[in-house]
Amino acid sequence: MRRALLALLLFVLPLTGTAGEVKPLFASDEPLQVTIEAPLRGLARDTDPAPEYRPAKFSFVDAAGVQQSFDIGIRPRGKNRRKKEVCDHPPLRLNFRGGQVKDTLFDNQDKLKLVVRCRRGASFEQYVLQEYLVYRLYNLLTEHSFRVRLLDVTFIESGGKGKPRTSPAFIIEDRRHMAKRGGYKYRTPESIQRFELDESSSTLLGVFQYFIGNTDWSMLSGPDDHCCHNSVLIAEKNKEPYIPVPYDFDYSGIIDTPYAVPAKSAKVKTVRQRAYRGFCKPQPVLDKALDRFREQKQAIYDLYNNQPGLSSGTLKKTIRYLDEFYATIDEPKKLEKYIVGRCR
């Protein structure tokens, strides 16, 4: 009887709204069918560094097959992918209205990042799927990671101009929701020292960035000398250490977008060349991080092998890249040369 009661409690607790809960929107891996009607051309031309939200319509088909529609705000976001020479279609931010989304799948969602294809074409749709999968890779390694939800989005130009176009996209969990899931708070210190970072989490992040071939990140500094670059910090209220959580992976070698270049400080020629930029830590700390990758190896390969829409060419290229990583960490000489000996 006692065991049965304990099992019941373990089943019920995640649904109570306490730490550990995944919002329903991000609790499924099934693609969500979405339609967005917005001033798409205006969004693409908007170069304002602080763009205003524009009115748009957002519709999706819920689990019962019923179409739900909301009035939302929409604006471009990001930096590099807003440059015309890089992308035709900028990443977007969606602003939902609480009163309209109440008691729907988007209940309690406010502002969400939307990642869309950079340009038209099959290869750019593959890049969207690949970046989505990188987020899910980190989900396999730690709960301190952003959840994502894949979408099949039909974009319609406001006023009925042009033809509707459908492509994969994905939304990213709100940073405060992500922090609360682990019982933490989203923190925004102006500066941070490496000793203030959680040792295990920062080491895992460093190995992960090497794993995916990404050098476009920092746990300590960012634009305008503020912390951080392509990562956020979470921690217990008014306490250290900080746990870094990464995002934005389009510059990683595992994806290999045509516009991606490695950081100059990495001293590699292409993003396909890995460069370890993690901090030097005691060997047991590094071993613990590496063991996490070994433990999740099969799940990582399964993630790619079972992803609908991923082309055979993309899959083969990715599997080779994963193989190279595991060959490195399982060969002592390579591990010493490329990771242990390259820490900062």
Coordinates of C-alpha atoms in Angstrom, one line a residue:
M1 CA 0.0 0.0 0.0
R2 CA 2.8 2.4 0.9
R3 CA 4.6 1.7 -2.4
A4 CA 1.4 2.3 -4.3
L5 CA 0.9 5.6 -2.6
L6 CA 4.5 6.6 -3.3
A7 CA 4.1 5.7 -7.0
L8 CA 0.9 7.8 -7.1
L9 CA 2.6 10.8 -5.6
L10 CA 5.5 10.5 -8.1
F11 CA 3.0 10.5 -10.9
V12 CA 1.0 13.4 -9.7
L13 CA 3.7 15.8 -8.5
P14 CA 4.9 16.9 -12.0
L15 CA 1.4 18.1 -12.8
T16 CA 1.2 20.5 -9.8
G17 CA 3.0 23.5 -11.4
T18 CA 6.1 23.1 -9.2
A19 CA 9.7 22.9 -10.2
G20 CA 10.3 20.1 -12.8
E21 CA 7.2 20.7 -14.8
V22 CA 7.4 20.9 -18.6
K23 CA 4.8 23.2 -20.1
P24 CA 2.3 21.2 -22.3
L25 CA 3.5 23.1 -25.4
F26 CA 7.0 21.6 -25.0
A27 CA 5.9 18.2 -23.6
S28 CA 5.4 16.6 -27.1
D29 CA 7.8 15.9 -29.9
E30 CA 5.0 15.9 -32.5
P31 CA 5.2 18.8 -35.0
L32 CA 2.5 21.4 -34.5
Q33 CA 0.5 22.6 -37.6
V34 CA 0.6 26.4 -37.5
T35 CA -0.4 29.3 -39.8
I36 CA 1.0 32.8 -39.4
E37 CA -0.5 35.7 -41.3
A38 CA 1.9 38.7 -41.0
P39 CA 3.5 41.5 -42.9
L40 CA 6.4 39.2 -43.8
R41 CA 8.1 41.6 -46.3
G42 CA 8.0 44.4 -43.8
L43 CA 9.6 42.1 -41.2
A44 CA 12.4 41.1 -43.5
R45 CA 13.2 44.7 -44.4
D46 CA 13.0 46.0 -40.8
T47 CA 16.6 47.0 -39.8
D48 CA 15.6 48.8 -36.6
P49 CA 17.9 47.6 -33.7
A50 CA 14.9 47.7 -31.4
P51 CA 12.0 46.8 -33.7
E52 CA 8.4 47.2 -32.7
Y53 CA 5.8 44.4 -32.7
R54 CA 3.5 44.3 -35.7
P55 CA 0.0 42.8 -35.7
A56 CA -0.4 39.3 -37.0
K57 CA -2.6 36.3 -36.8
F58 CA -1.5 32.9 -35.3
S59 CA -3.5 29.7 -35.8
F60 CA -2.8 26.1 -34.9
V61 CA -4.7 22.8 -34.9
D62 CA -5.1 21.4 -31.4
A63 CA -5.1 17.8 -30.3
A64 CA -8.8 17.5 -30.9
G65 CA -8.4 18.7 -34.5
V66 CA -9.9 22.1 -33.8
Q67 CA -8.3 25.2 -35.2
Q68 CA -7.4 27.8 -32.6
S69 CA -6.7 31.4 -33.7
F70 CA -5.1 34.4 -31.8
D71 CA -4.1 38.0 -32.5
I72 CA -0.4 38.3 -31.7
G73 CA 2.5 40.7 -32.1
I74 CA 5.4 39.7 -34.2
R75 CA 8.9 41.2 -34.8
P76 CA 12.3 40.3 -36.1
R77 CA 15.0 39.4 -33.6
G78 CA 18.7 38.5 -33.5
K79 CA 21.7 40.1 -35.1
N80 CA 23.6 38.1 -37.8
R81 CA 20.6 36.4 -39.3
R82 CA 18.8 39.7 -39.7
K83 CA 21.5 40.8 -42.2
K84 CA 20.3 40.7 -45.7
E85 CA 23.5 39.3 -47.0
V86 CA 23.1 36.3 -44.6
C87 CA 19.3 35.6 -44.6
D88 CA 16.2 36.5 -46.5
H89 CA 14.0 35.5 -43.6
P90 CA 15.0 36.7 -40.1
P91 CA 14.3 34.8 -36.8
L92 CA 11.1 36.1 -35.2
R93 CA 9.7 36.8 -31.8
L94 CA 6.0 36.1 -31.1
N95 CA 4.1 38.0 -28.5
F96 CA 0.9 36.2 -27.3
R97 CA -2.0 37.8 -25.4
G98 CA -2.8 36.1 -22.1
G99 CA -6.5 36.5 -22.5
Q100 CA -6.7 34.9 -25.9
V101 CA -4.4 31.9 -25.2
K102 CA -5.9 31.0 -21.8
D103 CA -6.9 27.3 -21.6
T104 CA -5.2 26.5 -24.8
L105 CA -1.8 24.8 -25.6
F106 CA -0.3 28.2 -25.4
D107 CA -1.7 29.0 -21.9
N108 CA 0.9 30.9 -19.8
Q109 CA 3.1 31.6 -22.8
D110 CA 4.0 35.3 -23.3
K111 CA 6.9 35.9 -25.7
L112 CA 8.5 33.0 -27.6
K113 CA 11.4 32.9 -30.1
L114 CA 10.6 31.4 -33.5
V115 CA 13.4 29.9 -35.6
V116 CA 12.6 29.9 -39.3
R117 CA 14.5 28.9 -42.4
C118 CA 17.1 31.5 -43.4
R119 CA 16.5 31.2 -47.1
R120 CA 14.3 29.2 -49.4
G121 CA 15.4 25.8 -50.5
A122 CA 15.7 22.2 -49.2
S123 CA 19.1 22.7 -47.6
F124 CA 17.9 25.6 -45.4
E125 CA 15.0 23.5 -44.2
Q126 CA 17.5 20.8 -43.2
Y127 CA 19.4 23.4 -41.2
V128 CA 16.2 24.2 -39.2
L129 CA 15.7 20.5 -38.4
Q130 CA 19.4 20.2 -37.5
E131 CA 19.4 23.1 -35.1
Y132 CA 16.2 21.8 -33.5
L133 CA 17.9 18.5 -33.0
V134 CA 20.9 20.2 -31.3
Y135 CA 18.6 21.6 -28.7
R136 CA 17.2 18.2 -28.1
L137 CA 20.7 16.8 -27.9
Y138 CA 21.4 19.0 -24.9
N139 CA 18.0 17.9 -23.4
L140 CA 19.4 14.4 -23.4
L141 CA 22.4 15.5 -21.4
T142 CA 20.8 17.8 -18.8
E143 CA 17.5 19.2 -17.6
H144 CA 19.2 22.6 -17.5
S145 CA 18.4 23.1 -21.2
F146 CA 15.9 24.9 -23.4
R147 CA 13.0 22.7 -24.6
V148 CA 11.9 23.2 -28.2
R149 CA 8.8 22.4 -30.2
L150 CA 8.9 21.6 -33.9
L151 CA 6.3 23.4 -36.2
D152 CA 5.1 23.0 -39.7
V153 CA 4.3 26.7 -40.4
T154 CA 2.4 28.1 -43.3
F155 CA 3.3 31.7 -43.7
I156 CA 0.8 34.0 -45.4
E157 CA 1.6 37.6 -46.3
S158 CA -0.9 40.1 -44.8
G159 CA -3.4 41.3 -47.3
G160 CA -3.3 38.1 -49.4
K161 CA -0.3 39.2 -51.4
G162 CA 1.9 36.3 -52.7
K163 CA 1.5 32.6 -52.3
P164 CA 1.4 30.9 -48.9
R165 CA 4.6 28.9 -48.2
T166 CA 5.1 26.1 -45.7
S167 CA 8.3 25.2 -44.0
P168 CA 9.6 23.7 -40.8
A169 CA 10.3 26.0 -37.9
F170 CA 10.6 25.7 -34.1
I171 CA 9.8 27.6 -31.0
I172 CA 12.1 27.9 -27.9
E173 CA 11.0 27.6 -24.3
D174 CA 10.9 30.9 -22.4
R175 CA 14.1 31.3 -20.3
R176 CA 12.2 31.9 -17.1
H177 CA 10.1 28.8 -17.6
M178 CA 13.3 26.8 -18.3
A179 CA 14.9 28.1 -15.1
K180 CA 11.8 27.4 -13.0
R181 CA 11.6 23.9 -14.2
G182 CA 14.9 23.1 -12.4
G183 CA 13.9 25.1 -9.3
Y184 CA 16.1 28.1 -10.3
K185 CA 15.8 31.7 -11.3
Y186 CA 17.0 33.4 -14.5
R187 CA 19.8 35.7 -13.6
T188 CA 21.4 38.7 -15.4
P189 CA 24.7 39.7 -13.8
E190 CA 26.6 42.3 -15.7
S191 CA 29.9 40.4 -15.2
I192 CA 30.9 37.0 -13.9
Q193 CA 34.1 35.2 -13.0
R194 CA 34.7 31.6 -14.0
F195 CA 34.9 30.5 -10.3
E196 CA 31.3 31.6 -9.9
L197 CA 30.1 29.0 -12.5
D198 CA 28.8 25.6 -11.4
E199 CA 31.8 23.3 -12.1
S200 CA 29.9 20.3 -13.4
S201 CA 27.4 22.3 -15.6
S202 CA 30.1 24.6 -17.1
T203 CA 32.3 21.6 -17.9
L204 CA 29.4 19.7 -19.5
L205 CA 28.6 22.8 -21.6
G206 CA 32.2 23.1 -22.7
V207 CA 32.3 19.5 -23.9
F208 CA 28.9 19.9 -25.6
Q209 CA 30.1 22.9 -27.6
Y210 CA 33.1 20.9 -28.7
F211 CA 30.8 18.0 -29.5
I212 CA 28.7 20.1 -31.9
G213 CA 31.7 22.0 -33.2
N214 CA 30.5 25.4 -32.0
T215 CA 32.9 28.3 -31.0
D216 CA 30.2 31.1 -31.1
W217 CA 29.6 31.3 -27.4
S218 CA 30.8 32.5 -24.0
M219 CA 29.8 31.8 -20.4
L220 CA 31.6 34.9 -19.2
S221 CA 31.3 37.8 -21.6
G222 CA 29.1 39.0 -24.4
P223 CA 28.1 42.1 -26.4
D224 CA 29.0 45.4 -24.7
D225 CA 31.0 43.6 -22.1
H226 CA 27.9 42.1 -20.5
C227 CA 27.5 38.4 -19.7
C228 CA 27.0 36.2 -21.8
H229 CA 27.1 35.3 -25.5
N230 CA 24.6 32.7 -26.7
S231 CA 24.1 31.4 -23.2
V232 CA 22.0 32.4 -20.2
L233 CA 22.7 31.9 -16.5
I234 CA 20.4 30.4 -13.9
A235 CA 20.9 30.0 -10.2
E236 CA 19.1 29.8 -6.9
K237 CA 17.7 33.1 -5.8
N238 CA 20.6 35.5 -4.7
K239 CA 23.0 32.6 -4.7
E240 CA 25.9 31.1 -6.6
P241 CA 27.1 29.1 -8.4
Y242 CA 25.6 30.0 -11.8
I243 CA 24.5 27.3 -14.2
P244 CA 25.1 28.3 -17.9
V245 CA 22.5 27.2 -20.5
P246 CA 23.4 27.5 -24.2
Y247 CA 21.3 28.5 -27.2
D248 CA 21.7 29.5 -30.8
F249 CA 23.6 26.8 -32.6
D250 CA 23.5 27.8 -36.3
Y251 CA 27.3 28.4 -36.3
S252 CA 28.1 24.9 -35.2
G253 CA 30.0 22.4 -37.3
I254 CA 27.4 19.7 -36.9
I255 CA 24.9 21.9 -38.8
D256 CA 27.5 23.6 -41.1
T257 CA 25.4 26.4 -42.5
P258 CA 27.1 28.3 -45.5
Y259 CA 27.4 31.5 -43.4
A260 CA 29.0 29.9 -40.3
V261 CA 32.6 30.8 -39.5
P262 CA 34.6 29.8 -36.4
A263 CA 35.7 32.4 -33.8
K264 CA 39.1 33.8 -34.6
S265 CA 40.3 32.8 -31.2
A266 CA 39.6 29.1 -31.9
K267 CA 42.4 29.0 -34.5
V268 CA 40.6 26.6 -36.9
K269 CA 39.8 27.2 -40.5
T270 CA 36.2 25.9 -40.7
V271 CA 33.4 25.1 -38.3
R272 CA 33.7 21.5 -39.1
Q273 CA 37.0 21.5 -37.3
R274 CA 36.4 21.1 -33.6
A275 CA 38.1 23.4 -31.0
Y276 CA 37.8 22.8 -27.3
R277 CA 37.2 26.1 -25.5
G278 CA 36.1 24.8 -22.1
F279 CA 37.8 25.7 -18.8
C280 CA 40.5 23.6 -17.2
K281 CA 39.0 21.4 -14.5
P282 CA 40.1 18.5 -12.3
Q283 CA 40.2 15.3 -14.3
P284 CA 37.2 13.7 -12.3
V285 CA 35.0 16.6 -13.3
L286 CA 35.9 16.3 -17.0
D287 CA 35.5 12.5 -16.8
K288 CA 32.0 12.9 -15.3
A289 CA 31.0 15.1 -18.3
L290 CA 32.5 12.7 -20.8
D291 CA 30.7 9.8 -19.2
R292 CA 27.4 11.6 -19.7
F293 CA 28.0 11.6 -23.4
R294 CA 28.9 7.9 -23.3
E295 CA 25.8 7.1 -21.3
Q296 CA 23.6 8.9 -23.8
K297 CA 25.4 7.7 -26.9
Q298 CA 22.7 5.4 -28.2
A299 CA 19.9 7.9 -27.4
I300 CA 21.9 10.6 -29.4
Y301 CA 22.2 8.4 -32.4
D302 CA 18.6 7.3 -32.2
L303 CA 17.6 11.0 -32.1
Y304 CA 19.0 11.5 -35.6
N305 CA 18.1 8.1 -37.0
N306 CA 14.5 8.5 -36.1
Q307 CA 13.9 12.2 -37.1
P308 CA 11.3 12.5 -39.9
G309 CA 12.3 14.8 -42.7
L310 CA 16.0 14.6 -42.2
S311 CA 17.6 13.8 -45.6
S312 CA 19.8 10.7 -46.0
G313 CA 22.7 13.0 -46.9
T314 CA 22.3 15.1 -43.8
L315 CA 22.0 12.0 -41.7
K316 CA 25.2 10.4 -43.0
K317 CA 27.2 13.6 -42.6
T318 CA 25.9 14.0 -39.1
I319 CA 26.6 10.4 -38.1
R320 CA 30.2 10.8 -39.3
Y321 CA 30.6 13.9 -37.2
L322 CA 29.3 12.1 -34.1
D323 CA 31.6 9.1 -34.8
E324 CA 34.6 11.5 -34.9
F325 CA 33.7 12.8 -31.4
Y326 CA 33.4 9.4 -29.8
A327 CA 36.6 8.2 -31.4
T328 CA 38.3 11.2 -29.8
I329 CA 37.0 10.8 -26.3
D330 CA 37.5 7.0 -26.3
E331 CA 41.2 7.2 -27.4
P332 CA 43.4 8.5 -24.5
K333 CA 46.0 10.2 -26.8
K334 CA 43.4 12.0 -28.8
L335 CA 41.5 13.0 -25.7
E336 CA 44.7 14.5 -24.2
K337 CA 45.6 16.3 -27.5
Y338 CA 42.2 17.7 -28.5
I339 CA 40.4 18.3 -25.2
V340 CA 42.6 18.0 -22.0
G341 CA 45.5 19.8 -23.6
R342 CA 43.4 22.6 -25.1
C343 CA 41.4 23.7 -22.0
R344 CA 41.7 27.4 -21.0

